[in-house]
mmCIF file of N, CA, C and O in Angstrom:
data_model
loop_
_atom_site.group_PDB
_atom_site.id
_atom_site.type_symbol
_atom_site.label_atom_id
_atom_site.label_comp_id
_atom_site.label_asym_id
_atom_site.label_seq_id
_atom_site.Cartn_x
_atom_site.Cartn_y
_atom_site.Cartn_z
ATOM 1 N N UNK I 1 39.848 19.411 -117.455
ATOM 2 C CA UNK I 1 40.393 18.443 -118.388
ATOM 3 C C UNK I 1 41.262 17.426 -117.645
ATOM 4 O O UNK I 1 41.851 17.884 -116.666
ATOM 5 N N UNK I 2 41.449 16.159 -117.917
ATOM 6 C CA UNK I 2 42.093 15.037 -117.568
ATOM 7 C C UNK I 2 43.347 15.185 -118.063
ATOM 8 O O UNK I 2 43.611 15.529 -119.215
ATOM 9 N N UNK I 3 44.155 14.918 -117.166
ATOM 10 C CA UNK I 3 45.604 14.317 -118.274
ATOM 11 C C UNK I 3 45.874 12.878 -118.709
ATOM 12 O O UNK I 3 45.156 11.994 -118.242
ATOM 13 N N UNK I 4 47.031 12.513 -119.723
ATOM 14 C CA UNK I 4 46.708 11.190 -119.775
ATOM 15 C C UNK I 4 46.957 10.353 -118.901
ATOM 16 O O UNK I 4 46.282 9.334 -119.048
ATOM 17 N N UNK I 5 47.801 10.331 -117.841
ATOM 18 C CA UNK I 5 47.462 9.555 -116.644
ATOM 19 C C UNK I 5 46.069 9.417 -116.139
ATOM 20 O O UNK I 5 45.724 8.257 -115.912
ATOM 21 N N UNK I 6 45.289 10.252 -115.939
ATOM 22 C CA UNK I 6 44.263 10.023 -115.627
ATOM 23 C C UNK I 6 43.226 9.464 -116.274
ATOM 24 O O UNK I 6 42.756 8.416 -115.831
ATOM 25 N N UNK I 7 42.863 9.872 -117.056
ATOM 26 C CA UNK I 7 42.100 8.882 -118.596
ATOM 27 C C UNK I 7 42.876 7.612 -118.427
ATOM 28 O O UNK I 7 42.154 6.620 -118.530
ATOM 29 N N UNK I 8 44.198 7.345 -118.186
ATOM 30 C CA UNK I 8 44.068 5.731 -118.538
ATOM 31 C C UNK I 8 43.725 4.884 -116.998
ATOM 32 O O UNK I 8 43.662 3.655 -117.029
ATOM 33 N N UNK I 9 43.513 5.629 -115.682
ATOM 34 C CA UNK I 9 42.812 4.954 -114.505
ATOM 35 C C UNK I 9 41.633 4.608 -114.673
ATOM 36 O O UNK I 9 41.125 3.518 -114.413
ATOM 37 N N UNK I 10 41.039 5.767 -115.226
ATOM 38 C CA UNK I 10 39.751 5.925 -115.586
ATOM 39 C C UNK I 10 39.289 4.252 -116.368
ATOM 40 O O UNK I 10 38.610 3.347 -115.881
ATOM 41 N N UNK I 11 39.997 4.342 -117.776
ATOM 42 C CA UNK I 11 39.956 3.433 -118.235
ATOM 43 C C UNK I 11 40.175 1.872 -117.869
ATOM 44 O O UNK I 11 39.584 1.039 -118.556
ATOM 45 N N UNK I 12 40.981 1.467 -116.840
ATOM 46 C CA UNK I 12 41.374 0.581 -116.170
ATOM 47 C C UNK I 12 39.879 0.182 -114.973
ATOM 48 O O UNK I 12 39.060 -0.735 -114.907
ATOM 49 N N UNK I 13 40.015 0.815 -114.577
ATOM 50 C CA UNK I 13 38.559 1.043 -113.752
ATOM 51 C C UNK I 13 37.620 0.222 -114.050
ATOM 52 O O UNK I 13 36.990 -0.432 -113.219
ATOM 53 N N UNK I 14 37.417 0.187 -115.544
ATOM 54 C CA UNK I 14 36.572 -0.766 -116.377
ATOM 55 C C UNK I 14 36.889 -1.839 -117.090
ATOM 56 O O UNK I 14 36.201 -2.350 -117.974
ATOM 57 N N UNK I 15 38.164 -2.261 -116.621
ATOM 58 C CA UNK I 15 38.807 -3.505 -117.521
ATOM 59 C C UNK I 15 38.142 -4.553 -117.361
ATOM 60 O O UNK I 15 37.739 -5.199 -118.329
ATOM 61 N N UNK I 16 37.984 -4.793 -116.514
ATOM 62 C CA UNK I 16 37.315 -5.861 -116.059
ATOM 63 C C UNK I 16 36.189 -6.662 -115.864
ATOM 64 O O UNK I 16 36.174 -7.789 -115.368
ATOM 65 N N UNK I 17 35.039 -5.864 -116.378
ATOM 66 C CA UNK I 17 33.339 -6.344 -115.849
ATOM 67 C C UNK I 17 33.086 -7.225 -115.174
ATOM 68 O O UNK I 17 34.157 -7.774 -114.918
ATOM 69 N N UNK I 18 32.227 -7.772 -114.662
ATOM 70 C CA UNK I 18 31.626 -8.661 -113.856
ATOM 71 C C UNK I 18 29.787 -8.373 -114.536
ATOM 72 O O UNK I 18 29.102 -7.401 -114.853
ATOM 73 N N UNK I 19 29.703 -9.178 -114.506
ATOM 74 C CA UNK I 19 28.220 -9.700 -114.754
ATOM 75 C C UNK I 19 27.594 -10.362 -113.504
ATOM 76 O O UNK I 19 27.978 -11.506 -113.261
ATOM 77 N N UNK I 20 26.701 -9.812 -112.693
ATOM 78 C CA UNK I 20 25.885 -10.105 -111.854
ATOM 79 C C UNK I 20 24.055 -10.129 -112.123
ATOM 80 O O UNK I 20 23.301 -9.255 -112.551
ATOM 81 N N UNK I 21 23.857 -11.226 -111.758
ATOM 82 C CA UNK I 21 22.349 -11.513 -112.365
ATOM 83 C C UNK I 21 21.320 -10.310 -111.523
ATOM 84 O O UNK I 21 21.653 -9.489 -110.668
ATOM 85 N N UNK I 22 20.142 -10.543 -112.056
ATOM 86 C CA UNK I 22 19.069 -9.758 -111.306
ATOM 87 C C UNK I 22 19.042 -10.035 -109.933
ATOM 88 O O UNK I 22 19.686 -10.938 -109.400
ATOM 89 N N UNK I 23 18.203 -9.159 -109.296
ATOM 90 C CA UNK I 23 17.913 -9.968 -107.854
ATOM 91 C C UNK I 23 18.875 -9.842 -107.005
ATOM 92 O O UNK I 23 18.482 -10.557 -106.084
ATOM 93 N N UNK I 24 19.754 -9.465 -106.729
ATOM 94 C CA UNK I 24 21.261 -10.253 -105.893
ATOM 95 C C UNK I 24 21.707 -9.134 -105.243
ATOM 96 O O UNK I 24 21.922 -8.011 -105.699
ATOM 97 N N UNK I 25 21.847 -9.637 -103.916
ATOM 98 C CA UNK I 25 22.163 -8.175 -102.936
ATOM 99 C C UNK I 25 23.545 -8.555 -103.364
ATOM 100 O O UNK I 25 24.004 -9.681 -103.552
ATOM 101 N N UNK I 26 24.439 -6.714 -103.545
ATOM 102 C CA UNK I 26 25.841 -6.776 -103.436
ATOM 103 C C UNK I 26 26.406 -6.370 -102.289
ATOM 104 O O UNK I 26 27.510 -6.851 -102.039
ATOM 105 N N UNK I 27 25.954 -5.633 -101.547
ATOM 106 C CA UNK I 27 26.530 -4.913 -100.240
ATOM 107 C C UNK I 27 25.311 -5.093 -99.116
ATOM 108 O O UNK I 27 24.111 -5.075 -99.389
ATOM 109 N N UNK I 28 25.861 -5.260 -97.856
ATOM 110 C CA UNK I 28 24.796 -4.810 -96.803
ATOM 111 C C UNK I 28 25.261 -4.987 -95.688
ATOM 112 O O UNK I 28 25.553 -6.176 -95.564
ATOM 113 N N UNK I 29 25.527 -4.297 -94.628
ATOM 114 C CA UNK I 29 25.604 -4.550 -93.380
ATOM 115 C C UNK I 29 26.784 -5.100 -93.076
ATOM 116 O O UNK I 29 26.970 -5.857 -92.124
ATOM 117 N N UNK I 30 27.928 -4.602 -94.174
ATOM 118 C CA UNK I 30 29.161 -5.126 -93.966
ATOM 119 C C UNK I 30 30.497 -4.226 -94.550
ATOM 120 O O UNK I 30 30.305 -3.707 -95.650
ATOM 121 N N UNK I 31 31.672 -4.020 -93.992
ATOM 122 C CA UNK I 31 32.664 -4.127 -95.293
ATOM 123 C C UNK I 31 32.904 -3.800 -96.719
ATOM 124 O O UNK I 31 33.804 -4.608 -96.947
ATOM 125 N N UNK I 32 32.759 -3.313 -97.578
ATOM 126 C CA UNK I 32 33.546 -3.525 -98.986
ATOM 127 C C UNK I 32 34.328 -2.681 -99.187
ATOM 128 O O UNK I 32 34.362 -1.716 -98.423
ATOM 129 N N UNK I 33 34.996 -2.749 -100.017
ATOM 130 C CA UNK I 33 36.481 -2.379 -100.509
ATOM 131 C C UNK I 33 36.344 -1.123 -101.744
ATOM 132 O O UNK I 33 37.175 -0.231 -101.913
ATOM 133 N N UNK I 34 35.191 -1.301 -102.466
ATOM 134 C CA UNK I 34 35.235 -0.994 -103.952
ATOM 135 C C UNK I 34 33.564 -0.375 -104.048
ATOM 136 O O UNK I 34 32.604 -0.814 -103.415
ATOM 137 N N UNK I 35 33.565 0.578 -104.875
ATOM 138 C CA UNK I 35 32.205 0.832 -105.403
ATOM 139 C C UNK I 35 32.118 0.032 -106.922
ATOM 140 O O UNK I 35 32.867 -0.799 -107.437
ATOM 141 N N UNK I 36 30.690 0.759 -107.451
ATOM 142 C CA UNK I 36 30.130 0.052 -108.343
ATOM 143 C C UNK I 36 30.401 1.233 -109.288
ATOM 144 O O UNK I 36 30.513 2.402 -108.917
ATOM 145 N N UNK I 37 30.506 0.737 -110.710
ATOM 146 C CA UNK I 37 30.225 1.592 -112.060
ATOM 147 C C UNK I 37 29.734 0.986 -112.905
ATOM 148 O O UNK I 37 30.305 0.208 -113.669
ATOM 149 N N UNK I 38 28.316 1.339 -112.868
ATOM 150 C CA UNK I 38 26.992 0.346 -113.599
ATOM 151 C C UNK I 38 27.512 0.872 -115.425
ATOM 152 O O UNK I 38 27.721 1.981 -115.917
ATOM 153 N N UNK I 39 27.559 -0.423 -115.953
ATOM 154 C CA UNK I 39 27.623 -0.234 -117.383
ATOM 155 C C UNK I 39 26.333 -0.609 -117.822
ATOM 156 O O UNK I 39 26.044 0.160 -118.739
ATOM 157 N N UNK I 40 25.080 -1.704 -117.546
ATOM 158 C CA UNK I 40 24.410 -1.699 -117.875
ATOM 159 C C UNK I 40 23.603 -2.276 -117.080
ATOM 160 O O UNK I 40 24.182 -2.925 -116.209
ATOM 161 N N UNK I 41 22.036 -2.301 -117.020
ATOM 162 C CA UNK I 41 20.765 -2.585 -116.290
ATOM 163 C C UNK I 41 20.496 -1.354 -115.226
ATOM 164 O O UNK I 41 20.870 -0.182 -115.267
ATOM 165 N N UNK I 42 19.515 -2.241 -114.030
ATOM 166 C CA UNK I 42 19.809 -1.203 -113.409
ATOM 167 C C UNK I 42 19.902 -1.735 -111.761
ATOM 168 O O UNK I 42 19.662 -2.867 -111.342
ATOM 169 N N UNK I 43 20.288 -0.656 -111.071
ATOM 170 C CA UNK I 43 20.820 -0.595 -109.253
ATOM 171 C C UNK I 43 19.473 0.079 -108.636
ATOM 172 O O UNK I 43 18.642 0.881 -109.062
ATOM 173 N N UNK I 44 19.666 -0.651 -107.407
ATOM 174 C CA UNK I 44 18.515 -0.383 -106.130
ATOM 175 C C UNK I 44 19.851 0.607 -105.230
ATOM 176 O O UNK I 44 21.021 0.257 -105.391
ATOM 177 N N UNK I 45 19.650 1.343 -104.675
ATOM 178 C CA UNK I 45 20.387 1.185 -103.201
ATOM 179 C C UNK I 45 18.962 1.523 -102.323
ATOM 180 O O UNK I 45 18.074 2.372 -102.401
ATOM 181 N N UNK I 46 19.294 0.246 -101.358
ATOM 182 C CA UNK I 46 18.091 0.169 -100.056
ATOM 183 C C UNK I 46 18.560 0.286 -98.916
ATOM 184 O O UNK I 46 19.767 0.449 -98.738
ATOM 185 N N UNK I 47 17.531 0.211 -97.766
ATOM 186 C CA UNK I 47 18.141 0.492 -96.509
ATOM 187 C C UNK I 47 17.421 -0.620 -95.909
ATOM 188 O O UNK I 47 16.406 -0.634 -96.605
ATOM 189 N N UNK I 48 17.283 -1.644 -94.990
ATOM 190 C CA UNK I 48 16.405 -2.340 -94.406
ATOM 191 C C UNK I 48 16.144 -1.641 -93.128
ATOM 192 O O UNK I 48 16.925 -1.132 -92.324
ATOM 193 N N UNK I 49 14.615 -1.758 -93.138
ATOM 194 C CA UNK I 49 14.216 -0.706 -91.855
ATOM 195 C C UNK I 49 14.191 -2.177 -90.650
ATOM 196 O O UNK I 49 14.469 -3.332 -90.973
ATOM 197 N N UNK I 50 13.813 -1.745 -89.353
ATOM 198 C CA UNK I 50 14.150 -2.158 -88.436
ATOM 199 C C UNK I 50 12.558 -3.249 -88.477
ATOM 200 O O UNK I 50 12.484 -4.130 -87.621
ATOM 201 N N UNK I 51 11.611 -3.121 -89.304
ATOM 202 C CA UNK I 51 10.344 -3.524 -89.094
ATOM 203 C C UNK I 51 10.872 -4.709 -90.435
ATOM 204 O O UNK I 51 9.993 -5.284 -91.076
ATOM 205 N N UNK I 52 12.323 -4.961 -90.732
ATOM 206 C CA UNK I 52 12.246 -6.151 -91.907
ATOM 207 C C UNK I 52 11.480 -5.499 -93.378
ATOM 208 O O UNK I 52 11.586 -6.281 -94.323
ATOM 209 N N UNK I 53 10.762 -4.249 -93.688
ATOM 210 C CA UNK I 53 10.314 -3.767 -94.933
ATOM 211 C C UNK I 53 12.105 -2.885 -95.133
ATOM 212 O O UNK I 53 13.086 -2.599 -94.447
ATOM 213 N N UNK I 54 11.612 -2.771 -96.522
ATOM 214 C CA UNK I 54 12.839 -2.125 -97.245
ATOM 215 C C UNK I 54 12.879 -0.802 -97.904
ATOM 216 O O UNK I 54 12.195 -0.728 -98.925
ATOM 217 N N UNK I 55 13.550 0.294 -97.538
ATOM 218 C CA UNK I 55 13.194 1.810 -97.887
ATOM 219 C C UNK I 55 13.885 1.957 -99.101
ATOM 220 O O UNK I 55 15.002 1.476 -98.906
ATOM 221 N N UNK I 56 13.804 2.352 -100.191
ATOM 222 C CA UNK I 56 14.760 2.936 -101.558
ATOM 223 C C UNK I 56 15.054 3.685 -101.551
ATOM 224 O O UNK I 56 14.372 4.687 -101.765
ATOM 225 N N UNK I 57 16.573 3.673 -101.237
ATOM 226 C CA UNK I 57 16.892 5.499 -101.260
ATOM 227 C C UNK I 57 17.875 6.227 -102.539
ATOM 228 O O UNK I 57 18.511 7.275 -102.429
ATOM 229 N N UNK I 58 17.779 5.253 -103.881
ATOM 230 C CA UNK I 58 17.887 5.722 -104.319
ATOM 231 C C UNK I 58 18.078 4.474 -105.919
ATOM 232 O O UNK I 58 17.925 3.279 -105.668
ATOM 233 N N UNK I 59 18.422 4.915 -107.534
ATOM 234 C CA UNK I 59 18.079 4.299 -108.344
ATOM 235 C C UNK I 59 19.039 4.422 -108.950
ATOM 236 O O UNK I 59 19.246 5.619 -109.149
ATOM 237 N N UNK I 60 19.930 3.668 -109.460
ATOM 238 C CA UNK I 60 21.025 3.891 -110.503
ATOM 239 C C UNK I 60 21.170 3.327 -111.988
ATOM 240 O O UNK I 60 21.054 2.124 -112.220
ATOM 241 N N UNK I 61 21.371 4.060 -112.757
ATOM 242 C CA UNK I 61 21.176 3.473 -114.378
ATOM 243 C C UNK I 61 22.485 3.534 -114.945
ATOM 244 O O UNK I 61 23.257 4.259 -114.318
ATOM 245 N N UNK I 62 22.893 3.037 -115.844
ATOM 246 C CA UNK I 62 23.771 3.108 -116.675
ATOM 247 C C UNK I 62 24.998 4.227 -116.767
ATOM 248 O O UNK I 62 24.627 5.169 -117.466
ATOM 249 N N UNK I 63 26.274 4.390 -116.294
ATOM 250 C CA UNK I 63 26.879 5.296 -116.658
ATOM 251 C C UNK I 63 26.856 5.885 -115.026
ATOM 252 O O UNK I 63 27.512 6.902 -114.799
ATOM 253 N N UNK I 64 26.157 5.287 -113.992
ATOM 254 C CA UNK I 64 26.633 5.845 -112.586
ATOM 255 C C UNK I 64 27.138 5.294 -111.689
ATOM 256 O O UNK I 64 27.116 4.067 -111.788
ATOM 257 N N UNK I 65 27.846 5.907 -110.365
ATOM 258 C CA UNK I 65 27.911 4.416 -109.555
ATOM 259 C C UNK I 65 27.734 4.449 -108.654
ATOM 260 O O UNK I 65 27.284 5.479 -108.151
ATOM 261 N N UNK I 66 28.017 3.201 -107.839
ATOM 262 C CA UNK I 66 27.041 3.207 -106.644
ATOM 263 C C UNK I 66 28.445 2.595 -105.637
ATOM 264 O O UNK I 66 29.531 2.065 -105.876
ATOM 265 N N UNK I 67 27.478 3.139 -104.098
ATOM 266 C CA UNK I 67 28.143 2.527 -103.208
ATOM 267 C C UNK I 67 29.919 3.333 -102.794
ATOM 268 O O UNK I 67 30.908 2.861 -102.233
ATOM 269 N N UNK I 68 29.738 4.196 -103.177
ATOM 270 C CA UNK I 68 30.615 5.361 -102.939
ATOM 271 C C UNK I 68 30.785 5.790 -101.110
ATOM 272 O O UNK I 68 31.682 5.813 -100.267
ATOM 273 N N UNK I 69 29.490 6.049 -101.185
ATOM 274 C CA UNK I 69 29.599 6.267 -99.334
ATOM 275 C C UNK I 69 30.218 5.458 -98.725
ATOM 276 O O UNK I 69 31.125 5.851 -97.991
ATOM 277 N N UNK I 70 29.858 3.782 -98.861
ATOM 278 C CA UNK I 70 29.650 3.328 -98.206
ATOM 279 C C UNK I 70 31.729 2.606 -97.935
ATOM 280 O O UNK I 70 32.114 1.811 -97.078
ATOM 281 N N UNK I 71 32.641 3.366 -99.127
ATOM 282 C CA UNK I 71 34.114 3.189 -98.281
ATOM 283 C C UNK I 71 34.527 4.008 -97.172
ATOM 284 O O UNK I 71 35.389 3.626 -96.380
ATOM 285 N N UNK I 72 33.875 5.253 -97.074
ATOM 286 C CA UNK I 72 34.479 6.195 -95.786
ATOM 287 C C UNK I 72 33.926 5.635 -94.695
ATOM 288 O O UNK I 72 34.438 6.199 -93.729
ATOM 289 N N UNK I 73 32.789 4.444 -94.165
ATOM 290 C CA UNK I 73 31.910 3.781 -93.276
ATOM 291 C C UNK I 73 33.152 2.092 -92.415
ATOM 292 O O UNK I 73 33.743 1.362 -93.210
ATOM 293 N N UNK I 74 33.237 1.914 -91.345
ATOM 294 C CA UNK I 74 33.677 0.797 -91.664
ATOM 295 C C UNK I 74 32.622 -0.207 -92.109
ATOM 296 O O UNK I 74 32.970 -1.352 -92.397
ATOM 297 N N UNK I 75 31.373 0.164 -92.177
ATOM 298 C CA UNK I 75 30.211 -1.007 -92.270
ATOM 299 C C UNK I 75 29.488 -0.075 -93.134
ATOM 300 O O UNK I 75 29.221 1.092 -92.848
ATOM 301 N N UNK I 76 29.104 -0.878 -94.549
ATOM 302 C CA UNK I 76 28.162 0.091 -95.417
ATOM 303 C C UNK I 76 26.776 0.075 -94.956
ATOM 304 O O UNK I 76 26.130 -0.920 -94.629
ATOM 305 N N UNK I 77 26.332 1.501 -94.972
ATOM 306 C CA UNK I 77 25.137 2.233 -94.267
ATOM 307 C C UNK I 77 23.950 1.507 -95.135
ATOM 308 O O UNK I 77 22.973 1.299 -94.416
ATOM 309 N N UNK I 78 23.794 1.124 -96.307
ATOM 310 C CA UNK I 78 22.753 0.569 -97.006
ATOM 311 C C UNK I 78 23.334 -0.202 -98.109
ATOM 312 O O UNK I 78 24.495 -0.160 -98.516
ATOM 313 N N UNK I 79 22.306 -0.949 -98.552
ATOM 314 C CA UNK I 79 22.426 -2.420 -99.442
ATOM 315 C C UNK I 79 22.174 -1.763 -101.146
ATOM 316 O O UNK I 79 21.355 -0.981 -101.627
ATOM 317 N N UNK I 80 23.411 -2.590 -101.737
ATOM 318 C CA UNK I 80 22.817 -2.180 -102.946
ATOM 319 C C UNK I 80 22.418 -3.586 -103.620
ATOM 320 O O UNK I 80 22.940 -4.678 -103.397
ATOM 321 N N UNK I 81 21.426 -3.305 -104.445
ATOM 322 C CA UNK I 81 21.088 -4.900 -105.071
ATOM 323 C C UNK I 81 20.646 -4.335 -106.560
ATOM 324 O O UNK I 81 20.119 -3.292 -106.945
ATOM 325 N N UNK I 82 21.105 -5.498 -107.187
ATOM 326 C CA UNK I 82 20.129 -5.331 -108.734
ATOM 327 C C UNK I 82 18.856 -5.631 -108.952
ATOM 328 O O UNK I 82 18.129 -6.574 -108.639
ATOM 329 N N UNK I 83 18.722 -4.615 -109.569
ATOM 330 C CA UNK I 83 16.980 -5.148 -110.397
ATOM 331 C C UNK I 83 16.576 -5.446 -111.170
ATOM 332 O O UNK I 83 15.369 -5.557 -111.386
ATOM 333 N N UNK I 84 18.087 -5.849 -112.351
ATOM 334 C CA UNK I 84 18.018 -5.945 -113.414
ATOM 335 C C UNK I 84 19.507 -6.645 -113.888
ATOM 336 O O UNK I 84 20.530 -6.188 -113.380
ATOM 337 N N UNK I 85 19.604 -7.782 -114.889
ATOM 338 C CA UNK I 85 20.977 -8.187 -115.340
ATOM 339 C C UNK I 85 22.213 -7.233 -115.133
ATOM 340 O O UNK I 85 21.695 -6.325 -115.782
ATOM 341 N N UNK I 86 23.279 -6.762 -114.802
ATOM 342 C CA UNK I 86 23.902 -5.856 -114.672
ATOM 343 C C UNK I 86 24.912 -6.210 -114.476
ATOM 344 O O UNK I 86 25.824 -5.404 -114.290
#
């Protein structure tokens, strides 16, 4: 169980949205600060292989988030992009 300190981080967490269109790499081969908590559409996370094709290593929907690994990294290990309004 949460206490109420915690429920209201939780809640804060999400104050804010951002709306990012389809298509649009958010992370890659760099830096970030923050993960993702998809409220709606959906998430790629990819890897670009060394041959320029792109591996999927994994799919995120609604209610998960992404890009977690990639703060313990100083450089995130793979790209996340949308595939969908989000």
């Amino acid at each position: 169980d949460l206490n109420e300190a915690e429920l209201d981080r939780l809640a804060r967490l999400e104050a804010d949205p951002v709306s990012v269109p389809a298509r649009r790499l958010l992370a890659e081969d760099k830096h970030y600060d923050h993960a993702f908590i998809l409220r709606e559409g959906w998430l790629a996370e990819q890897k670009t292989l060394r041959n320029g094709k792109r591996q999927i290593l994994n799919f995120r929907l609604p209610g998960e988030t992404a890009g977690i690994d990639g703060l313990a990294y100083a450089r995130a290990t793979h790209a996340v992009v949308t595939l969908s309004p989000c």
